[in-house]
XYZ file of C-alpha atoms in Angstrom:
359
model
C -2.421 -23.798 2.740
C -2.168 -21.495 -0.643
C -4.130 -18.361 1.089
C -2.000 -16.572 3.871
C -0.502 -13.500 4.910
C 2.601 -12.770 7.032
C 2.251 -9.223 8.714
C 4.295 -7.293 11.307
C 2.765 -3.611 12.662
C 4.947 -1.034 13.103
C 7.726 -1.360 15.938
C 6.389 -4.671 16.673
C 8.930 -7.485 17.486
C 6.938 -10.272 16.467
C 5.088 -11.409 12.888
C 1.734 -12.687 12.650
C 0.421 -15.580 10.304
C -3.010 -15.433 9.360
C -3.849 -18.737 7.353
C -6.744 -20.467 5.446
C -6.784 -24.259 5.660
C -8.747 -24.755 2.202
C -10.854 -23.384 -0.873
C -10.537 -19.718 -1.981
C -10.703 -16.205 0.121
C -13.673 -14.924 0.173
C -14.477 -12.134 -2.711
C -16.721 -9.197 -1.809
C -18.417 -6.621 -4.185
C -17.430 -3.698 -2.314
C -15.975 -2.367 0.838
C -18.981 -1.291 2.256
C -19.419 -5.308 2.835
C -16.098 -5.475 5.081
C -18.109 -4.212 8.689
C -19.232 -7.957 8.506
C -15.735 -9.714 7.960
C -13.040 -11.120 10.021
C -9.685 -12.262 8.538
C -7.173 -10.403 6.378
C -8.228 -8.534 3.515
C -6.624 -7.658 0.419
C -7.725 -4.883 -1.636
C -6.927 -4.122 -4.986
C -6.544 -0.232 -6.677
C -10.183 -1.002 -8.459
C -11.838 -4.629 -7.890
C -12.974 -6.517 -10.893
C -12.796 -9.813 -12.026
C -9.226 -10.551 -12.546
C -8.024 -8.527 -8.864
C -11.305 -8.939 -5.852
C -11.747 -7.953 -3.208
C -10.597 -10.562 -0.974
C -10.375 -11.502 2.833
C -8.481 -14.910 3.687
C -10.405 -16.592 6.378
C -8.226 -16.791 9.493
C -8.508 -20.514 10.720
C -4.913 -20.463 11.904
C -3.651 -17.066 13.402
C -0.052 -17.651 15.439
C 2.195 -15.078 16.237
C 6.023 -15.534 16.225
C 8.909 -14.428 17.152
C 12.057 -13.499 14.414
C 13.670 -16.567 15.298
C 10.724 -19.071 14.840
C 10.404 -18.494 10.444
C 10.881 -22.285 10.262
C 7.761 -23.245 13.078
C 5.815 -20.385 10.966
C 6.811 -21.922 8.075
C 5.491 -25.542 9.274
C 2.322 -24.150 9.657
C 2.080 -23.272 6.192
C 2.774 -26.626 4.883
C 4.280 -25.496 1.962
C 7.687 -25.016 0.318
C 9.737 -21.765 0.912
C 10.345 -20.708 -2.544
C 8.461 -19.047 -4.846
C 8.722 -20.886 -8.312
C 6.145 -23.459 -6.266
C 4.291 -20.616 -4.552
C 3.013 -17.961 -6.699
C -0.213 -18.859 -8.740
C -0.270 -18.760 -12.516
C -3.634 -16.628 -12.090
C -2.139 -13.458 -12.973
C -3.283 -10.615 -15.610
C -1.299 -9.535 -18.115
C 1.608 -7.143 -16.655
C 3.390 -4.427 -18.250
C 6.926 -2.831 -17.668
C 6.710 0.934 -17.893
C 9.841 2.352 -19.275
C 11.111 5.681 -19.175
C 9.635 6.255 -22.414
C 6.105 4.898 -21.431
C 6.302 7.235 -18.332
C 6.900 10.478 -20.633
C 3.519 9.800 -22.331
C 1.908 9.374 -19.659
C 2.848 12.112 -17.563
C 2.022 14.208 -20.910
C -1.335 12.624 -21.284
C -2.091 13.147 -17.051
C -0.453 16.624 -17.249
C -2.796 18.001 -20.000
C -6.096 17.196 -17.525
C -4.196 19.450 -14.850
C -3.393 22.245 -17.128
C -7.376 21.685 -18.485
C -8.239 21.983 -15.290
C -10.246 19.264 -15.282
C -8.606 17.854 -12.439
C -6.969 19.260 -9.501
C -4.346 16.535 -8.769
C -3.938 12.610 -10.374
C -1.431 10.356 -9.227
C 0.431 8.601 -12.051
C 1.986 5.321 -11.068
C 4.641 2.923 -12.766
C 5.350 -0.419 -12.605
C 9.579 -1.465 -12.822
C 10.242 -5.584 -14.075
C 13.374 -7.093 -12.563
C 14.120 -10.382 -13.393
C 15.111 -13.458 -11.289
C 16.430 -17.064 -11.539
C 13.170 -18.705 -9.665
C 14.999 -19.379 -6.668
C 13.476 -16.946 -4.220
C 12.805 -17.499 -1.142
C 9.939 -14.976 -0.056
C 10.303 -15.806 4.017
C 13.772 -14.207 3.855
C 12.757 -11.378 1.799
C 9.776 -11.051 4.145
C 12.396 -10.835 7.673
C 14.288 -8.583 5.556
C 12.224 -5.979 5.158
C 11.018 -6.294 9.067
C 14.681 -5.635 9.865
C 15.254 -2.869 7.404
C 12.168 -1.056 7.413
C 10.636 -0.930 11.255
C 8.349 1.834 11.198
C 6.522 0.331 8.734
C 3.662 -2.273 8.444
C 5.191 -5.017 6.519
C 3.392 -8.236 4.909
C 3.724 -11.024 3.232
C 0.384 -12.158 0.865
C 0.110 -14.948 -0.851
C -3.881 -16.131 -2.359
C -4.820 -18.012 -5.750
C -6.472 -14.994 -6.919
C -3.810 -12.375 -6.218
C -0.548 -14.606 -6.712
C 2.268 -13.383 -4.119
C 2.649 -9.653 -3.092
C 5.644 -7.892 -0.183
C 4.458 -4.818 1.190
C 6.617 -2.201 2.949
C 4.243 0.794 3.722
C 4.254 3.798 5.934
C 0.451 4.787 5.438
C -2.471 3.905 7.384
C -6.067 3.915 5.752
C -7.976 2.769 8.765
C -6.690 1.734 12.373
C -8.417 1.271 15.789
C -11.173 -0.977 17.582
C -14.095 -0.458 19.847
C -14.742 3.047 18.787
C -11.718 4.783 18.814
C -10.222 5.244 15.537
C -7.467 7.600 13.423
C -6.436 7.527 9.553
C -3.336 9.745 8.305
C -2.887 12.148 5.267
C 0.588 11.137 4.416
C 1.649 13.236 1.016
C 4.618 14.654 -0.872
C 8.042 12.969 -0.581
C 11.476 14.114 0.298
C 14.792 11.585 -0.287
C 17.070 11.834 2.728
C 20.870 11.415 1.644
C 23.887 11.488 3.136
C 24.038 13.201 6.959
C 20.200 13.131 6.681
C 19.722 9.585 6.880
C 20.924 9.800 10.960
C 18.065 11.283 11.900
C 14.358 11.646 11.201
C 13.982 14.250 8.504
C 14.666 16.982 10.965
C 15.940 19.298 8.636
C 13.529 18.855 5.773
C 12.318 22.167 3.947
C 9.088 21.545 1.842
C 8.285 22.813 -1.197
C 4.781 25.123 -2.141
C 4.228 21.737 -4.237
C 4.721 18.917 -1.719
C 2.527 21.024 0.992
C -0.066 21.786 -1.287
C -0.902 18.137 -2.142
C -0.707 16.990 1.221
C -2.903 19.835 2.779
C -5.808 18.574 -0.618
C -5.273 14.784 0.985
C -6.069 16.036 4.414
C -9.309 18.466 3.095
C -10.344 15.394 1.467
C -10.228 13.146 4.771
C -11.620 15.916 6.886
C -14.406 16.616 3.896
C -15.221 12.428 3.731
C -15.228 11.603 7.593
C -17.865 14.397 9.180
C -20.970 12.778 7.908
C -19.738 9.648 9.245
C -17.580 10.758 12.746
C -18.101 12.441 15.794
C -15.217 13.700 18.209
C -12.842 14.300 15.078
C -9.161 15.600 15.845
C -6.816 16.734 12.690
C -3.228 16.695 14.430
C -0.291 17.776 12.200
C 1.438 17.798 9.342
C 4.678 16.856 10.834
C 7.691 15.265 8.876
C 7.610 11.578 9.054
C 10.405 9.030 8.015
C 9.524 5.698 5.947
C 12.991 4.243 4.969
C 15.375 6.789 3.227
C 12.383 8.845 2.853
C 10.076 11.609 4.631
C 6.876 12.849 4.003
C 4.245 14.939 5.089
C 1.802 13.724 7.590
C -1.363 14.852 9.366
C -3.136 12.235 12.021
C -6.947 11.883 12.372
C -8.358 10.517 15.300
C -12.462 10.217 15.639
C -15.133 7.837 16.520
C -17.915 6.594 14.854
C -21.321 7.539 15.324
C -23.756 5.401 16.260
C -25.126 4.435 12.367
C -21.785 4.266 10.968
C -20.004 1.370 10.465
C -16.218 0.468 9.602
C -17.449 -0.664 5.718
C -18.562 2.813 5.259
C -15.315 4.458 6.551
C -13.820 2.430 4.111
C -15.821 3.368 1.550
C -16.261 6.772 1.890
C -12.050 7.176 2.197
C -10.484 4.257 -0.288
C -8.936 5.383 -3.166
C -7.898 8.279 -1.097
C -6.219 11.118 -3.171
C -2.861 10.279 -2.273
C -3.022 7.145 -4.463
C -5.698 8.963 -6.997
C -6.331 12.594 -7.443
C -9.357 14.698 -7.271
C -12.128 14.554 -7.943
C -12.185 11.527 -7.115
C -14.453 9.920 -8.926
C -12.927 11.642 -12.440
C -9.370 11.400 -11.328
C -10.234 7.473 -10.903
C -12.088 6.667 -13.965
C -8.733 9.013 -16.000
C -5.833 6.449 -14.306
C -7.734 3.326 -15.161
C -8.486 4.331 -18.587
C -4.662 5.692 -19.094
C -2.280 4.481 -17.230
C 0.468 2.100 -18.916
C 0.394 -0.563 -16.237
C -2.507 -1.969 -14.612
C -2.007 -1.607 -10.738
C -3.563 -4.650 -9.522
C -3.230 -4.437 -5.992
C -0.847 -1.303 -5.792
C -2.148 1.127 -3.947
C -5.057 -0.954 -2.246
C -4.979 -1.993 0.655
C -4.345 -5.093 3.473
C -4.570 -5.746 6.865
C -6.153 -7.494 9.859
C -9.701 -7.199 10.537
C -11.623 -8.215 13.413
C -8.849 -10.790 14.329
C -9.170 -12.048 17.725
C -11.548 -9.147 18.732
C -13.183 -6.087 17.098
C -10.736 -4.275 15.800
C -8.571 -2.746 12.467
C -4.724 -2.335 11.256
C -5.829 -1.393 7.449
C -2.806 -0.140 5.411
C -2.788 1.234 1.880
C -0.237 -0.922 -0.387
C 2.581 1.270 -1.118
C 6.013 0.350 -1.085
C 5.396 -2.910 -2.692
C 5.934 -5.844 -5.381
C 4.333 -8.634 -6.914
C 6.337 -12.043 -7.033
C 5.750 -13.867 -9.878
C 7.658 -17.378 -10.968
C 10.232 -15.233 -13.375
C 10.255 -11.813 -12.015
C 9.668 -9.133 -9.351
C 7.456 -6.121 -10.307
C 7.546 -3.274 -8.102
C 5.278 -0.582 -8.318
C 5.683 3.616 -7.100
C 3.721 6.610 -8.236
C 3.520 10.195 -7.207
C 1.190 13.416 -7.268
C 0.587 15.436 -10.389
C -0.112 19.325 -9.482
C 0.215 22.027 -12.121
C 3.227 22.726 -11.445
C 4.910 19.499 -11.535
C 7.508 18.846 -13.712
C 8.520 15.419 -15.294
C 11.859 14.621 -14.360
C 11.223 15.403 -10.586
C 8.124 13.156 -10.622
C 10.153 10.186 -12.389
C 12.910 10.955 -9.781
C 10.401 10.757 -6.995
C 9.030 7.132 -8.258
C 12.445 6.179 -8.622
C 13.277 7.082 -4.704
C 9.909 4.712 -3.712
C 11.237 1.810 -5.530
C 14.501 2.130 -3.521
C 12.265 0.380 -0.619
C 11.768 -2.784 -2.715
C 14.938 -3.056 -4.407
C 17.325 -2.819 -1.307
C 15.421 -6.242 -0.491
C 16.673 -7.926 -4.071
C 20.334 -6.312 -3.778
């Protein structure tokens, strides 16, 4: 099969394969159409022709344990490395450079100081090369071992090519009618003494609260028309690898016209991965930004798998696989008072997750 996922949730000790036997994914026009679907979706930044939506049918779903790569493997029916996995499908891709970065955190700056946007996230995409020899499985048990508190997946489709995700953020998780999403903003590197424990000791700046309190507004502002019964809990310092952040938990259900399409709609891109307004914010990164995200900062997950239900995560933390090289994307929130070097430094800490997998 050339369309499957590997996924493990959080603190789980056991992977799941999704697979589709033949033919492509499915492609939607919007996420509004995903209350109907059952499989694992993939979810670009912005859908369009050369990233869709997509959602890999699930005619073989098996669970394994650590130990069993090479029965999971079987089931695939495919080699393990990636020169004869990843698809030659693939847009043009860009490696942002320090300079590239400058002139675009100039360009993204001047709409804050303009005031014609309140935050924008400006992302970056890093190109490390490799001999063609890769093999993704390992990579893939790697990064379950090294990173368990996050949701962790392997993707592989003819449309998308091959993806590794590492991420600590949830965009949409429940079933029945109990559901919660998370405002998870601003970012701390733990070092040294720090990385024992769970970012006990962190001390936030104005900054770093400020964008995470506009990501929660925005979920609170988003999910009333749509939930009933809705609980903010936090923030609270969070770990994800050698980092923390800030994170506040919803919990809600759904009234009675409201379906899970429209959740999705109503929240995806949230601000943490965009800005606000939203809509302005949007249109500004995909009409500026250096590198074309692709599926960076979408998202992927199981839906309605076995029985009604959701483990939607947004795609941070993660890298596309290509025949010749790994490209591993990070970005970070613009405020006013944001300053260059800090925000490079930041999207520098995020790619830490991927490359401790290549080193």
């Amino acid at each position: 099969m050339n369309s499957y996922a590997l996924y493990r949730l959080p603190h789980e000790r056991c992977f799941t394969l999704v697979g589709q036997r033949d033919g492509e994914p499915r492609r939607l026009e919007s996420c509004a159409a995903l209350g109907d679907e059952t499989g694992f979706v993939v979810a670009p930044f912005k859908a369009d022709d050369e990233c869709p939506l997509l959602v890999i049918r699930p005619d073989v779903v098996k669970t394994f344990d650590y130990s069993e790569v090479e029965l999971c493997i079987s089931y695939i029916g495919t080699v393990r490395f990636v020169h004869r996995l990843c698809t030659n499908r693939t847009a043009a891709l860009y490696q942002t450079d320090r300079e590239a970065y400058s002139q675009d955190f100039v360009k993204f700056f001047n709409e804050l100081e303009a005031r014609r946007l309140r935050k924008v996230v400006l992302s970056r995409c890093s190109k490390v090369s490799h001999d063609g020899r890769i093999d993704v499985f390992q990579l893939f048990l790697r990064a379950c071992e090294l990173y368990p508190r996050l949701f962790v997946a392997l993707v592989n489709t003819p449309q998308s090519g091959l993806w590794l995700v590492a991420t600590p953020e949830i965009l949409l998780d429940g079933e029945a009618n109990q559901w919660r999403t998370i405002a998870l903003a601003g970012t701390m590197q733990l070092e040294g003494d720090e990385l024992m424990g769970e970012g006990e000791q962190a001390r936030w700046s104005a900054k770093n609260i400020e964008e995470q309190r506009l990501v929660a507004s925005y979920l609170t502002e988003r999910l009333q028309p749509l939930a009933d019964h809705l609980v903010e809990e936090g923030p609270r310092t969070v770990r994800a690898a050698n980092l923390v952040h800030l994170r506040s938990d919803f919990t809600f259900t759904l009234l009675n016209n409201a379906r899970v399409g429209d959740v999705l709609t109503a929240l995806h891109p949230t601000p943490a991965v965009c800005g606000l307004p939203k809509d302005e914010a949007l249109s500004f990164i995909l009409a500026n930004e250096h590198s074309p995200r692709r599926y960076y900062s979408g998202f992927m997950g199981p839906l309605n798998i076995l029985r009604p239900s959701a483990h939607l995560y947004v795609s941070l933390r993660c890298m596309q696989i290509t025949p010749d090289n790994y490209l591993m994307y990070a970005g970070g929130g613009l405020l006013r008072d944001s300053t260059e070097e800090q925000e490079w430094q930041e999207t520098e800490a995020k790619l830490e997750t991927m490359r401790r997998l290549i080193n």
